[in-house]
Every structure is written in structure tokens, then in C-alpha cells.
mmCIF file of C-alpha atoms and ligand atoms in Angstrom:
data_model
loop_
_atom_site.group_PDB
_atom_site.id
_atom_site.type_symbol
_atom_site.label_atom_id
_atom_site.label_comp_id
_atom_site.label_asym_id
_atom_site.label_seq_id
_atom_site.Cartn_x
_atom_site.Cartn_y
_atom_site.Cartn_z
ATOM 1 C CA UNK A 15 0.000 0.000 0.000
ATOM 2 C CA UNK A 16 1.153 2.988 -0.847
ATOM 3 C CA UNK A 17 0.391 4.938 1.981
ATOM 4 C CA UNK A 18 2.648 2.839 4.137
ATOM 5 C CA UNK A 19 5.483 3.569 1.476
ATOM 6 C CA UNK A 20 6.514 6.982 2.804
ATOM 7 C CA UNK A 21 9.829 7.586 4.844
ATOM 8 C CA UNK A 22 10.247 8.260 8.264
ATOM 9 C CA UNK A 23 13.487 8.551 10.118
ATOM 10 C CA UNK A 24 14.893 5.746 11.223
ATOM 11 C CA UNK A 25 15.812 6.339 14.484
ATOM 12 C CA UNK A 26 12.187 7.573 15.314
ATOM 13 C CA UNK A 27 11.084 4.239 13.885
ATOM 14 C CA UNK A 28 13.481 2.452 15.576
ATOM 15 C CA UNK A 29 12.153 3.947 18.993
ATOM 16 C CA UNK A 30 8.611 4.011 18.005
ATOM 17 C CA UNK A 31 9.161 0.287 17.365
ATOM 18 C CA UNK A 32 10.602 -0.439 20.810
ATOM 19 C CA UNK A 33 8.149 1.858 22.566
ATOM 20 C CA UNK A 34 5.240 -0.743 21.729
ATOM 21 C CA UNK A 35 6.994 -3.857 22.004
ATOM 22 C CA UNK A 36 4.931 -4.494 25.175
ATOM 23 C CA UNK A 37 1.580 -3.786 23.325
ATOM 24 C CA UNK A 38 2.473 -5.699 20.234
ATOM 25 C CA UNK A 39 3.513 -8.610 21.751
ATOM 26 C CA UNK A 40 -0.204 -8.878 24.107
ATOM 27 C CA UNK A 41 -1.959 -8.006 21.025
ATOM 28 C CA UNK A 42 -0.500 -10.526 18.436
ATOM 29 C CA UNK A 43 -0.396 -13.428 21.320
ATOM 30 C CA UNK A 44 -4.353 -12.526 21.894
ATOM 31 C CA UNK A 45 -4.771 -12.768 18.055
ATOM 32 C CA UNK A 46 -3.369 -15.954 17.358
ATOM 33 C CA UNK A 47 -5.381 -17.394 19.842
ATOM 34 C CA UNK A 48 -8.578 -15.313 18.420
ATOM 35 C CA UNK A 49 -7.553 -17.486 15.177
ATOM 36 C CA UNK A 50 -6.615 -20.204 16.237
ATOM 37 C CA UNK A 51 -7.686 -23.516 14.818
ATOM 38 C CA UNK A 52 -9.016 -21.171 11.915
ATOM 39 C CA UNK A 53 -8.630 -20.610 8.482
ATOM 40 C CA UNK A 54 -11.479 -18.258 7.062
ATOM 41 C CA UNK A 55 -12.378 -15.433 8.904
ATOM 42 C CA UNK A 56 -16.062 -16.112 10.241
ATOM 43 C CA UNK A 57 -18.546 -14.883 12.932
ATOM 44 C CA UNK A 58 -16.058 -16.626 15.578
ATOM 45 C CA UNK A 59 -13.191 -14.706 14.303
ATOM 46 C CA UNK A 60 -15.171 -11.834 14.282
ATOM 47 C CA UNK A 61 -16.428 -12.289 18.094
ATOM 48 C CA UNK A 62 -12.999 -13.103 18.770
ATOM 49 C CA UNK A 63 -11.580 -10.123 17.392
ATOM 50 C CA UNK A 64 -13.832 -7.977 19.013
ATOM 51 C CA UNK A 65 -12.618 -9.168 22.521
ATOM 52 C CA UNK A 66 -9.055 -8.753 21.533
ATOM 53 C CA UNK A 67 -9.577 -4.826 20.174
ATOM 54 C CA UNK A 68 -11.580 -4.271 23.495
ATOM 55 C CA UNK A 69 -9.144 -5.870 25.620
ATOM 56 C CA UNK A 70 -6.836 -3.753 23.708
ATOM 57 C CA UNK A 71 -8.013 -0.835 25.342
ATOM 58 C CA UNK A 72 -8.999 -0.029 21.571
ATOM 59 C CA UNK A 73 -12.518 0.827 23.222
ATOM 60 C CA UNK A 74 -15.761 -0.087 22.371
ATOM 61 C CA UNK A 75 -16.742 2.118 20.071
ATOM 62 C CA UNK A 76 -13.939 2.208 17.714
ATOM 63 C CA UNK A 77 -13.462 -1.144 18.011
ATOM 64 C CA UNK A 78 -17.028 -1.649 16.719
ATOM 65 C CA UNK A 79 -16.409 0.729 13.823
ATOM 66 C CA UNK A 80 -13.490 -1.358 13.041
ATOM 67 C CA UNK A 81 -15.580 -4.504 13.149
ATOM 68 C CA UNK A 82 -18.052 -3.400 11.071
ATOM 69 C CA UNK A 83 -15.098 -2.546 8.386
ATOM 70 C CA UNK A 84 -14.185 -5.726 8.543
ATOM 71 C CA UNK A 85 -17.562 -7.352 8.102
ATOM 72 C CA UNK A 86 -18.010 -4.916 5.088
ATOM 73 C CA UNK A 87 -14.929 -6.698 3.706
ATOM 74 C CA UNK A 88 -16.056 -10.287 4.217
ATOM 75 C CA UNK A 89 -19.112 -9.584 2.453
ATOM 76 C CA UNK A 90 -17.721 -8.447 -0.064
ATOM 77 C CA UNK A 91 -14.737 -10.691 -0.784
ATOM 78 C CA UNK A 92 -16.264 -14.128 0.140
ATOM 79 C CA UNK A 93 -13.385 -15.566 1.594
ATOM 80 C CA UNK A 94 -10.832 -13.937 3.710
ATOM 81 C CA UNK A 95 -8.563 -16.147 5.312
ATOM 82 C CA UNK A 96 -7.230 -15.735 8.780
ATOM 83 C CA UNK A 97 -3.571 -15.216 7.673
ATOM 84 C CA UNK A 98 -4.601 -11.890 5.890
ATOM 85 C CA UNK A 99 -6.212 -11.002 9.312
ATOM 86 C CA UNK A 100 -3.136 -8.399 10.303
ATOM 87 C CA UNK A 101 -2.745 -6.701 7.023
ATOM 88 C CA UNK A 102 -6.525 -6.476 6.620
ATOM 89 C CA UNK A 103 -6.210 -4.978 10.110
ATOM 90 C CA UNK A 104 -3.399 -2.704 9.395
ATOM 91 C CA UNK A 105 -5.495 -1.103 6.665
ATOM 92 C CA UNK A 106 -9.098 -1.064 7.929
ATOM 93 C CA UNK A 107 -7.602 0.967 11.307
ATOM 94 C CA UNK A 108 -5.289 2.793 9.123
ATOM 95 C CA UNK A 109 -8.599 3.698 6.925
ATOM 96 C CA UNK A 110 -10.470 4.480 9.627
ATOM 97 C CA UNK A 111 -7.970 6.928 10.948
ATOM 98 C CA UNK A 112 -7.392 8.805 7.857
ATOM 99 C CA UNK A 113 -11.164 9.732 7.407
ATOM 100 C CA UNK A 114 -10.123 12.536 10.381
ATOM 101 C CA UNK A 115 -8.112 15.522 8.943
ATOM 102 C CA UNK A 116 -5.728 15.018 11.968
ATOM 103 C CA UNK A 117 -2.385 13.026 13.256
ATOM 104 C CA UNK A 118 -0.659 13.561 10.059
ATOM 105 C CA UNK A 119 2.560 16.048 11.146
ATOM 106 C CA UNK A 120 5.543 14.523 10.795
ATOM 107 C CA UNK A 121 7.885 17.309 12.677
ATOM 108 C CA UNK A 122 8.060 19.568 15.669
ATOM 109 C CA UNK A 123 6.840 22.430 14.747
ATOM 110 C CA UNK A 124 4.501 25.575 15.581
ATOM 111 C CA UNK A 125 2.535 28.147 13.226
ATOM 112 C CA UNK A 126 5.197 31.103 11.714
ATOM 113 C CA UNK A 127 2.762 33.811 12.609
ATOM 114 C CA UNK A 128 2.395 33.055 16.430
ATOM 115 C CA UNK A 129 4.964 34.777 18.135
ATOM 116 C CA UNK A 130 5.575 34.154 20.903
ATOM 117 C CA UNK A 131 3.450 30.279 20.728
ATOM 118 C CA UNK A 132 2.529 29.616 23.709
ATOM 119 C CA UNK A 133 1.384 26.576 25.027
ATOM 120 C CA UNK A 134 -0.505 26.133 27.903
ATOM 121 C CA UNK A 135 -0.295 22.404 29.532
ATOM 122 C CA UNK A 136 -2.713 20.474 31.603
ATOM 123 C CA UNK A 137 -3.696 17.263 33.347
ATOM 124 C CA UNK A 138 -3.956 15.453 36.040
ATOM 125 C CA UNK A 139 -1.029 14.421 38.656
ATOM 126 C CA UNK A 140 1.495 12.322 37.514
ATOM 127 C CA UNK A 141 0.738 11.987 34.147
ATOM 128 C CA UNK A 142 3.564 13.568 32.757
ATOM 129 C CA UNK A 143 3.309 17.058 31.865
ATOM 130 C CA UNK A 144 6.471 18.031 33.405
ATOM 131 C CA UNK A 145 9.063 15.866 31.698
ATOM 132 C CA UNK A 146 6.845 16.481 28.362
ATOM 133 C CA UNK A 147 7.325 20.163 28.615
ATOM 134 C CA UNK A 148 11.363 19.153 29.003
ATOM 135 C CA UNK A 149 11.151 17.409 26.060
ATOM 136 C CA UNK A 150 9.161 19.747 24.111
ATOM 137 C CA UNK A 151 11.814 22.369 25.036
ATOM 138 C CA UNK A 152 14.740 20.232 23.776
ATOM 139 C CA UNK A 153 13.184 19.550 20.603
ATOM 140 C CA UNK A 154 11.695 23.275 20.237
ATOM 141 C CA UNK A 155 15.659 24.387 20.899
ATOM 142 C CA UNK A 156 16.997 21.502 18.384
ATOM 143 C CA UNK A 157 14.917 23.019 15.722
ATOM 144 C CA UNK A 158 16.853 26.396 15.993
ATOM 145 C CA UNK A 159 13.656 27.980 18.406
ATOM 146 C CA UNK A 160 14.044 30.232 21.564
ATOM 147 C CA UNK A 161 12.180 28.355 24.479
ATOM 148 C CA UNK A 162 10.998 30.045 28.227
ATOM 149 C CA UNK A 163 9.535 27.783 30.431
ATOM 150 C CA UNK A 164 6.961 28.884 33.401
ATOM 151 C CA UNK A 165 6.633 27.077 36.624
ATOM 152 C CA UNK A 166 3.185 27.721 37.440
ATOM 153 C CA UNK A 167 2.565 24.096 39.098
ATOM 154 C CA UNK A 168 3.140 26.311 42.563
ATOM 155 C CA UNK A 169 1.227 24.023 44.542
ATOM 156 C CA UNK A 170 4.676 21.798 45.754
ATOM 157 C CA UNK A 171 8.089 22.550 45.481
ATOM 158 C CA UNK A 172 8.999 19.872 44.216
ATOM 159 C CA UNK A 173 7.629 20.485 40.963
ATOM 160 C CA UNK A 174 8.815 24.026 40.592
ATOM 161 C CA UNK A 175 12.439 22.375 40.895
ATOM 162 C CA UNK A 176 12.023 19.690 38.474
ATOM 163 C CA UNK A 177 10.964 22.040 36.009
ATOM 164 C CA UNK A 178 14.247 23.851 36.832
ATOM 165 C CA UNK A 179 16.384 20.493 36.415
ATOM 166 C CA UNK A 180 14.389 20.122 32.758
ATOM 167 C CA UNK A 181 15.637 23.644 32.044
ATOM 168 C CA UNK A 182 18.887 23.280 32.972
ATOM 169 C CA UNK A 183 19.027 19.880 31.338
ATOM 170 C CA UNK A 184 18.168 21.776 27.962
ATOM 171 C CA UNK A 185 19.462 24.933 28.269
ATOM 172 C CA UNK A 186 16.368 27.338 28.332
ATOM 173 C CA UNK A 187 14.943 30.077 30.914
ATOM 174 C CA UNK A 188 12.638 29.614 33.274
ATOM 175 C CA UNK A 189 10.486 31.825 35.053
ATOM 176 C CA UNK A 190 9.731 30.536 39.059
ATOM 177 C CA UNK A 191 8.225 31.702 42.260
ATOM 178 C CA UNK A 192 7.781 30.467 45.542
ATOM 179 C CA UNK A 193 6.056 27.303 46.439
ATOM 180 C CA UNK A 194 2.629 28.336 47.392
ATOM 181 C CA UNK A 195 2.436 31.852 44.770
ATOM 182 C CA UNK A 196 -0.528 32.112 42.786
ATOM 183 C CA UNK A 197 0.085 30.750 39.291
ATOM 184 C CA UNK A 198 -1.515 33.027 37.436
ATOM 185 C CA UNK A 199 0.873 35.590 38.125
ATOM 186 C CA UNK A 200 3.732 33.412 37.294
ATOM 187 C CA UNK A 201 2.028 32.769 33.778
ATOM 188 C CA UNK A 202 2.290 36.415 33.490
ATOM 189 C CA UNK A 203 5.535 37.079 34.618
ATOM 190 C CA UNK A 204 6.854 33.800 32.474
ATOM 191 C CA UNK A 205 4.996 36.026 29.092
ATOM 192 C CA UNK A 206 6.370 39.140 30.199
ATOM 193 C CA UNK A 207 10.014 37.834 30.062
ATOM 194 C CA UNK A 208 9.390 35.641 27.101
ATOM 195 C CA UNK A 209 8.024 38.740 25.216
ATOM 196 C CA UNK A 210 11.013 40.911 26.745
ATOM 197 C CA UNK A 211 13.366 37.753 25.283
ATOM 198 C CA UNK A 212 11.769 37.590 22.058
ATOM 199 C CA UNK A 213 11.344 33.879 22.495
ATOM 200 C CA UNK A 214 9.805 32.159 20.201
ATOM 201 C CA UNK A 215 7.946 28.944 22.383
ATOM 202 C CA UNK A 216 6.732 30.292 25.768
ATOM 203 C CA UNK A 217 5.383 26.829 27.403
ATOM 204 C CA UNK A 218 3.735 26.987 31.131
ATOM 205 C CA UNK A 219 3.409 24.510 33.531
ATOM 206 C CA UNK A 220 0.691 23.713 35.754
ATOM 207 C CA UNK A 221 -0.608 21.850 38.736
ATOM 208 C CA UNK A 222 -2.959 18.945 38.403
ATOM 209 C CA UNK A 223 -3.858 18.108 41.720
ATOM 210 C CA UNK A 224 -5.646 21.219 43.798
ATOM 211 C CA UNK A 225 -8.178 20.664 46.293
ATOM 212 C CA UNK A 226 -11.095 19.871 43.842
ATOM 213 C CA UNK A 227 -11.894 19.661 40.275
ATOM 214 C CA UNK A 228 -13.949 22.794 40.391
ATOM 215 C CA UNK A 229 -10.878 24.615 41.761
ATOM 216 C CA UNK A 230 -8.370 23.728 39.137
ATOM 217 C CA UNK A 231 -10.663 24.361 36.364
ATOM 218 C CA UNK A 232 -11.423 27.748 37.820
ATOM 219 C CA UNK A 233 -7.289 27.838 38.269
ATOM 220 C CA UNK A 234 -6.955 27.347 34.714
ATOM 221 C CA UNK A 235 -9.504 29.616 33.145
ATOM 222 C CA UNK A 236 -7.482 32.262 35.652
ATOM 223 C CA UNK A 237 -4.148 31.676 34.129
ATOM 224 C CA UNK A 238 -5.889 31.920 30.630
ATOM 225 C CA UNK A 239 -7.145 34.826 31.361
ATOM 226 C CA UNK A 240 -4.212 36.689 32.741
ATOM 227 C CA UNK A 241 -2.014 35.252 30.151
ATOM 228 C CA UNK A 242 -4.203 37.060 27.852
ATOM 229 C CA UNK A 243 -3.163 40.693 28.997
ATOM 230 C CA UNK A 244 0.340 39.886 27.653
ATOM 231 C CA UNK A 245 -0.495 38.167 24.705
ATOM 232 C CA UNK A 246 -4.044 38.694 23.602
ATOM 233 C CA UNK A 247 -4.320 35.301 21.643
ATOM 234 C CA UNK A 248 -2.473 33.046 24.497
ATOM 235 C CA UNK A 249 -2.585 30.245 25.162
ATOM 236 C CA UNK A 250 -2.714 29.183 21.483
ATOM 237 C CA UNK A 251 -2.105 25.290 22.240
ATOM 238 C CA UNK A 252 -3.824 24.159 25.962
ATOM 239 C CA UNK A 253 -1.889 20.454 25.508
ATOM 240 C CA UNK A 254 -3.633 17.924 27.880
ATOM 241 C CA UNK A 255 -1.834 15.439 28.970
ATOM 242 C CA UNK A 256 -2.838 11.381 29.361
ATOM 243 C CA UNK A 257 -1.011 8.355 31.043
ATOM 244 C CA UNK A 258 -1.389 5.746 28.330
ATOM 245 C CA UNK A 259 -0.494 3.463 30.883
ATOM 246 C CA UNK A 260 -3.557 4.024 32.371
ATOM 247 C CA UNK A 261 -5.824 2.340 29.239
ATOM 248 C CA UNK A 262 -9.209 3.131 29.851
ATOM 249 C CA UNK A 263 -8.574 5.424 32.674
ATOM 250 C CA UNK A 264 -6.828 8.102 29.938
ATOM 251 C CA UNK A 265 -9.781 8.148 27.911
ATOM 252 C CA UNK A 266 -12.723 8.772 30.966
ATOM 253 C CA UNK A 267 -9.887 11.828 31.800
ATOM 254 C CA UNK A 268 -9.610 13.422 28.326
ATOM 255 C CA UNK A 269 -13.566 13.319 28.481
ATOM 256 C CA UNK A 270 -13.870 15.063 31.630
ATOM 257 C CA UNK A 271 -11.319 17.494 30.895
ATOM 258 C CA UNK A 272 -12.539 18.419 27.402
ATOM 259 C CA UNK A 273 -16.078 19.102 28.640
ATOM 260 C CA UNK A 274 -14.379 21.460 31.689
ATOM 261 C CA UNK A 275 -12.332 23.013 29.824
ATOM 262 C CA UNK A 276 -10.676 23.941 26.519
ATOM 263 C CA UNK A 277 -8.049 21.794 24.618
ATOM 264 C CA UNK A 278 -6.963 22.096 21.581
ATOM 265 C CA UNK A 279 -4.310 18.928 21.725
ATOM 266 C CA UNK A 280 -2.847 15.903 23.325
ATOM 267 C CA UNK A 281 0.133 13.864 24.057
ATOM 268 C CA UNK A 282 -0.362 10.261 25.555
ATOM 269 C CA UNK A 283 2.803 9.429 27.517
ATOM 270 C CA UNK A 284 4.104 6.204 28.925
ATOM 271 C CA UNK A 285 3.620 4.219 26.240
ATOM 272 C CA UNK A 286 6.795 2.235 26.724
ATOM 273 C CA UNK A 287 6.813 -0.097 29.181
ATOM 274 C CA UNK A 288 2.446 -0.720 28.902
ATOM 275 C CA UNK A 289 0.494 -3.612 27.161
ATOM 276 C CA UNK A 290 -2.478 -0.588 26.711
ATOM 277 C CA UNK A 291 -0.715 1.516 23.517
ATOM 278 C CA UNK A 292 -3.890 0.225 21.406
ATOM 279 C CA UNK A 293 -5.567 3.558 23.413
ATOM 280 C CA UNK A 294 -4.182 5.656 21.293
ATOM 281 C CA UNK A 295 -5.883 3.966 18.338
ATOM 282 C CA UNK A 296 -8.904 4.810 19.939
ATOM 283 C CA UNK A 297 -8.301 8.278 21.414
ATOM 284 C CA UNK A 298 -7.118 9.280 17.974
ATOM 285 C CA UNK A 299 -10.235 8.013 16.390
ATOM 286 C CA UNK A 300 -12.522 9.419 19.162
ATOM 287 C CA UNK A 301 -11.370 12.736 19.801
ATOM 288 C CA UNK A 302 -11.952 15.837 17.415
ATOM 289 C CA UNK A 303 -8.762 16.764 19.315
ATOM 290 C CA UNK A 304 -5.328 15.735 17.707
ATOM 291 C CA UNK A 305 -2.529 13.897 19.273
ATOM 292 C CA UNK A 306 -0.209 15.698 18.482
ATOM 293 C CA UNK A 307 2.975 14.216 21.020
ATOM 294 C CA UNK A 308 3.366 10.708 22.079
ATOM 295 C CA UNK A 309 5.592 9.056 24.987
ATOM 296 C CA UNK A 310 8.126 6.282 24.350
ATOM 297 C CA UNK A 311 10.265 6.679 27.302
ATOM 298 C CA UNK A 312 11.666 8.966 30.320
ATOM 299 C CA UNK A 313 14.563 10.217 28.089
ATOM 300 C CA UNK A 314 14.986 13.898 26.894
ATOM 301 C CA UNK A 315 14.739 12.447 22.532
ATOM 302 C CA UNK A 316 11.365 10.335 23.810
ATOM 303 C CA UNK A 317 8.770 11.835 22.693
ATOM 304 C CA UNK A 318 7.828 11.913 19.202
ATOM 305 C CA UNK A 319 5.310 13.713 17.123
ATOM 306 C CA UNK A 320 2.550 11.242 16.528
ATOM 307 C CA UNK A 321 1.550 10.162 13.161
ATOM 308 C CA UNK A 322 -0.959 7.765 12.611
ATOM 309 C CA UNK A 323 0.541 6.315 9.313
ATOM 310 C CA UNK A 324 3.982 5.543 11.055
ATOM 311 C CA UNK A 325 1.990 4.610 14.305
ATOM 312 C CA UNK A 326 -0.737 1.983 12.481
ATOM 313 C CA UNK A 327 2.624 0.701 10.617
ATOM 314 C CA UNK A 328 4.989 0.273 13.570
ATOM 315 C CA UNK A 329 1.886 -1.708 15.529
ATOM 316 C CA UNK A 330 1.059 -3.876 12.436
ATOM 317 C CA UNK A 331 4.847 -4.332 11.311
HETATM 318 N N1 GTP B 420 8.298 5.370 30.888
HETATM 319 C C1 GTP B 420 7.877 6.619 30.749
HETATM 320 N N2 GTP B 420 7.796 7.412 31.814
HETATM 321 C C2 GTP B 420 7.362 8.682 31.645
HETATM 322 C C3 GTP B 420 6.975 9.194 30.377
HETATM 323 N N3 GTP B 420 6.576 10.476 30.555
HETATM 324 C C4 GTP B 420 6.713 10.739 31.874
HETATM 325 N N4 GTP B 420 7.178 9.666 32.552
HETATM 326 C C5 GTP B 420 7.447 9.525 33.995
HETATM 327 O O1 GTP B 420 6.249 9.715 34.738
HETATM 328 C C6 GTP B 420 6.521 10.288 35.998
HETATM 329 C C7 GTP B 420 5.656 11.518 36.224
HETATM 330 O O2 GTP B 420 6.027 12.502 35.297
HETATM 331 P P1 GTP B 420 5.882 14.054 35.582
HETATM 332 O O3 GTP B 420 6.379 14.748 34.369
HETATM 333 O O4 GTP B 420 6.468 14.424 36.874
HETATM 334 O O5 GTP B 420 4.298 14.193 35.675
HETATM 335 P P2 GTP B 420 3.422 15.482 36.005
HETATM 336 O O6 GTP B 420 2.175 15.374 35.215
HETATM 337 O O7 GTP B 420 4.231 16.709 35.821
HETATM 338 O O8 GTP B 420 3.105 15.247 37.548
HETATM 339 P P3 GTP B 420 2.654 16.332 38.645
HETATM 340 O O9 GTP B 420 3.575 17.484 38.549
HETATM 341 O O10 GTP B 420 2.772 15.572 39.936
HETATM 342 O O11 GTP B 420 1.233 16.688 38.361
HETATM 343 C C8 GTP B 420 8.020 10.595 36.008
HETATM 344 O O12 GTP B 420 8.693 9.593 36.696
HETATM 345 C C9 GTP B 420 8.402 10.566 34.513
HETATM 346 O O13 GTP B 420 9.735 10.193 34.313
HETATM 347 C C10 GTP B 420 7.069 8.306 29.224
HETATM 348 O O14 GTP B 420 6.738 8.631 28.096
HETATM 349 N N5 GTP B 420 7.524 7.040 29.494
HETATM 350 MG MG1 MG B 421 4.706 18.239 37.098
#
């Protein structure tokens, strides 16, 4: 197929690759025993399949879409036997994919006419918006861009100096306050500076655990807001960010937070080292929202910018 005949670097492949060993190896033992015993793909197969996409953490719905793809296929072509099952796979997901207009950058990069970009990012505790902003910074600064980071995750101290290690670790600014300071005014300060710097990726940290939901939505809708004094069109990316890790768990989260608030991306981190990377087949398909990052790993060159052609073919491969 030709589609699968484009060129990505290697060494993004190559980590890509290792990133979903874990997932690839659960899903293809679940298949073979979905076909076992099997050589035309019937109703069993079919029932089968379903089970394996759902235990997947696929999820239901686009599992069923894929399903019915399949059965569309089967109708049409008679016979299908079970040893075409992966490639007839690979293509029905990849098809299904490719009817949304999104997940199809290939690069790190950010609009010429937004300057400074800034990029506002969000979700809950733990699921690694921290080290994502450090490696969004590295590749921003690879790329030839001028990158100020803001700590506005004020609520432990702990957080405000790990941003500081990321910085360091890269080489950028960052703008910090006290433990405890309100965040909003950090935002500001951190657009301030980055206007005063002429940088060209402003990207803001913030907290995801405060006392209630209600509170850090409110939180969040304040930094917005203040931001917006500085630069009237900030934040122009609010990235939310999910723990692949956590399957099904990642999903119910990027529903809550798009209905509380606005995003206009995601990354899905932690993909390496989980047997539940088939959630981004789902998330992708679900969402109007792109992913736009992916997780592979707790190193600075781990994240990559996802693309559902070289993501459908490293899964299938
Ligand atoms: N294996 C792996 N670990 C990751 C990845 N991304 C983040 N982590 C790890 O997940 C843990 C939490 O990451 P943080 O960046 O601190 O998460 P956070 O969302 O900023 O957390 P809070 O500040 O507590 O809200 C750290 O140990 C990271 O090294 C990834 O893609 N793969
Ligand atoms: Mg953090």
C-alpha cells in the first residue's frame, strides 16, 4: 500500500518500534489465539476479534467501527482467510484513521505567525506534563527555536524544581516563584520575560492536583485569562496530557477534561513499558482533538510527534 510507502526517520522508527513492544507482543499473542484452529475469517473470528480490540483498550466504540469494516470486507470478498487477518487490520484501522483531517505532522513544529506560541499544559497528577514540557523544550531548541519555560505548578516545590532540572538539562529560561504563589501571576511574569526575550515557544506549567476539580478548572480559566493581557491570543495550544499506561482510565480523563475546559491537543505518555498503547488507536479516532505528542520513554529524545501512518505501521509491522 502505498500509503505505508513513505519515509520516516529511522531512528524515530526504531524507537517508536521499541516503545510498543509491550503492546504488540499482548496483542498478536491474543490474536493468534482469536484465530486459532481457523482458516477463514467467520462470525467466531469476528467475536474473537472484538474481545481482543476491546481488551486492547482499543474501546468499544472504535473497536465496533473497526468490526463493522471488517464485516463490510467479508461480504464483499467471500473468503478472507485468517492469515490476511493483520494486514486487513493494518489497513481497515489505518482507513479508519485517515477519514479525520488530523495526526498527520511529521515534525516539531509551531505556526510562523504566532509569536511568541505559547502553550498552555494540563492534566492530572502524575501523568507527565512536566518531563513532556522538558522534552518539548529540547526539541523546540533543536529546531533552531528560543524556548521560556513557566513554573506555574506552585502548589509543591517539588515540581517548581524539576521544572528547573528540565531547564537546565536543555538549556532554556525559566520563570519561578515560591512554592505556594498564585500561578496566574507566574504565567504572566513567564509572558512578560518571554516577550522581553523575544522567544519564540513560551510553554507553562501547571498543577494537576488542587483541592477539587472545580478549583483547578477555575485555576486554569485564571491563568488563561491573565495570560491574555500579555499576549491577547495566548494560550494558542492548551496540551492535555494522558497516562497511556492508564488504558481506559486516559480516555474517561480526556472526556472530563474536554467538557471542563478547553483543549486544543494531546500527548499520551508512557507508552513504553504498557500492554495498553492500542488507546491511542482509539483516542485518535474518538477525539476531534489531535494527538499531536506521544511518549516512548523517560529520556529527553522520547517523545515523538505522533503520526498515525507511522503509528498503524509500527503496531502492524
Ligand atoms: N516510561 C515513561 N515514563 C514517563 C513518560 N513520561 C513521563 N514519565 C514519567 O512519569 C513520571 C511523572 O512525570 P511528571 O512529568 O512528573 O508528571 P506530572 O504530570 O508533571 O506530575 P505532577 O507534577 O505531579 O502533576 C516521572 O517519573 C516521569 O519520568 C514516558 O513517556 N515514558
Ligand atoms: Mg509536574
Amino acid at each position: 500500500m502505498s500509503l505505508f510507502k513513505r519515509i520516516f526517520s529511522k531512528e524515530k522508527k526504531e524507537t517508536l518500534d521499541k516503545g510498543l513492544e509491550k503492546t504488540k507482543s499482548s496483542f498478536f499473542s491474543k490474536l493468534s489465539k482469536a484465530v486459532a484452529g481457523k482458516t477463514k475469517v467467520d462470525d467466531d473470528v469476528l467475536d474473537n476479534l472484538e474481545e481482543v480490540l476491546v481488551s486492547s483498550d482499543v474501546g468499544v466504540e472504535t473497536t465496533l467501527k473497526v468490526i463493522e469494516r471488517i464485516e463490510e470486507r467479508v461480504a464483499k470478498d467471500k473468503y478472507l482467510g485468517t492469515e490476511e487477518l493483520n494486514s486487513i487490520l493494518r489497513e481497515e484501522i489505518a482507513g479508519l484513521l485517515a477519514e479525520t483531517n488530523v495526526g498527520n505532522d511529521t515534525d516539531f513544529c509551531i505556526p510562523a505567525n504566532k509569536k511568541p506560541y505559547v502553550i498552555m499544559v494540563v492534566g492530572v497528577n502524575g501523568v507527565g506534563k512536566t518531563t513532556t514540557i522538558g522534552k518539548l523544550a529540547a526539541q523546540f531548541t533543536k529546531t533552531g527555536k528560543k524556548v521560556v519555560l513557566g513554573a506555574a505548578d506552585t502548589f509543591r516545590a517539588a515540581a517548581i524544581d524539576q521544572l528547573q532540572v528540565w531547564a537546565d538539562r536543555v538549556g532554556v529560561p525559566i520563570v519561578r516563584q515560591e512554592m505556594g504563589s498564585d500561578p496566574a501571576s507566574v504565567a504572566y511574569d513567564t509572558l512578560k520575560s518571554g516577550v522581553a526575550q523575544d522567544a519564540d515557544v513560551i510553554i507553562i506549567d501547571t498543577a494537576g492536583r488542587l483541592h477539587n476539580k472545580v478549583n483547578l478548572m477555575n485555576e486554569l480559566t485564571k491563568i488563561k485569562r491573565v495570560m491574555q493581557k500579555v499576549v491577547a491570543d495566548a494560550p494558542h495550544d492548551v496540551l492535555l496530557v494522558l497516562d497511556g499506561s492508564t488504558g481506559q482510565n486516559a480516555f474517561e480523563q480526556a472526556k472530563q477534561f474536554t467538557k471542563a475546559t478547553e483543549v486544543t491537543s494531546l500527548a499520551v505518555t508512557k507508552l513504553d513499558g504498557t500492554a495498553k498503547g492500542g488507546v491511542v488507536i482509539g483516542i485518535s479516532d474518538q477525539f476531534q482533538i489531535p494527538v499531536k505528542y506521544i511518549g516512548v520513554g523517560e529520556g529527553i529524545d522520547d517523545l515523538q510527534v505522533f503520526n498515525k501512518i507511522e503509528f498503524v505501521d509500527s503496531f502492524f509491522k
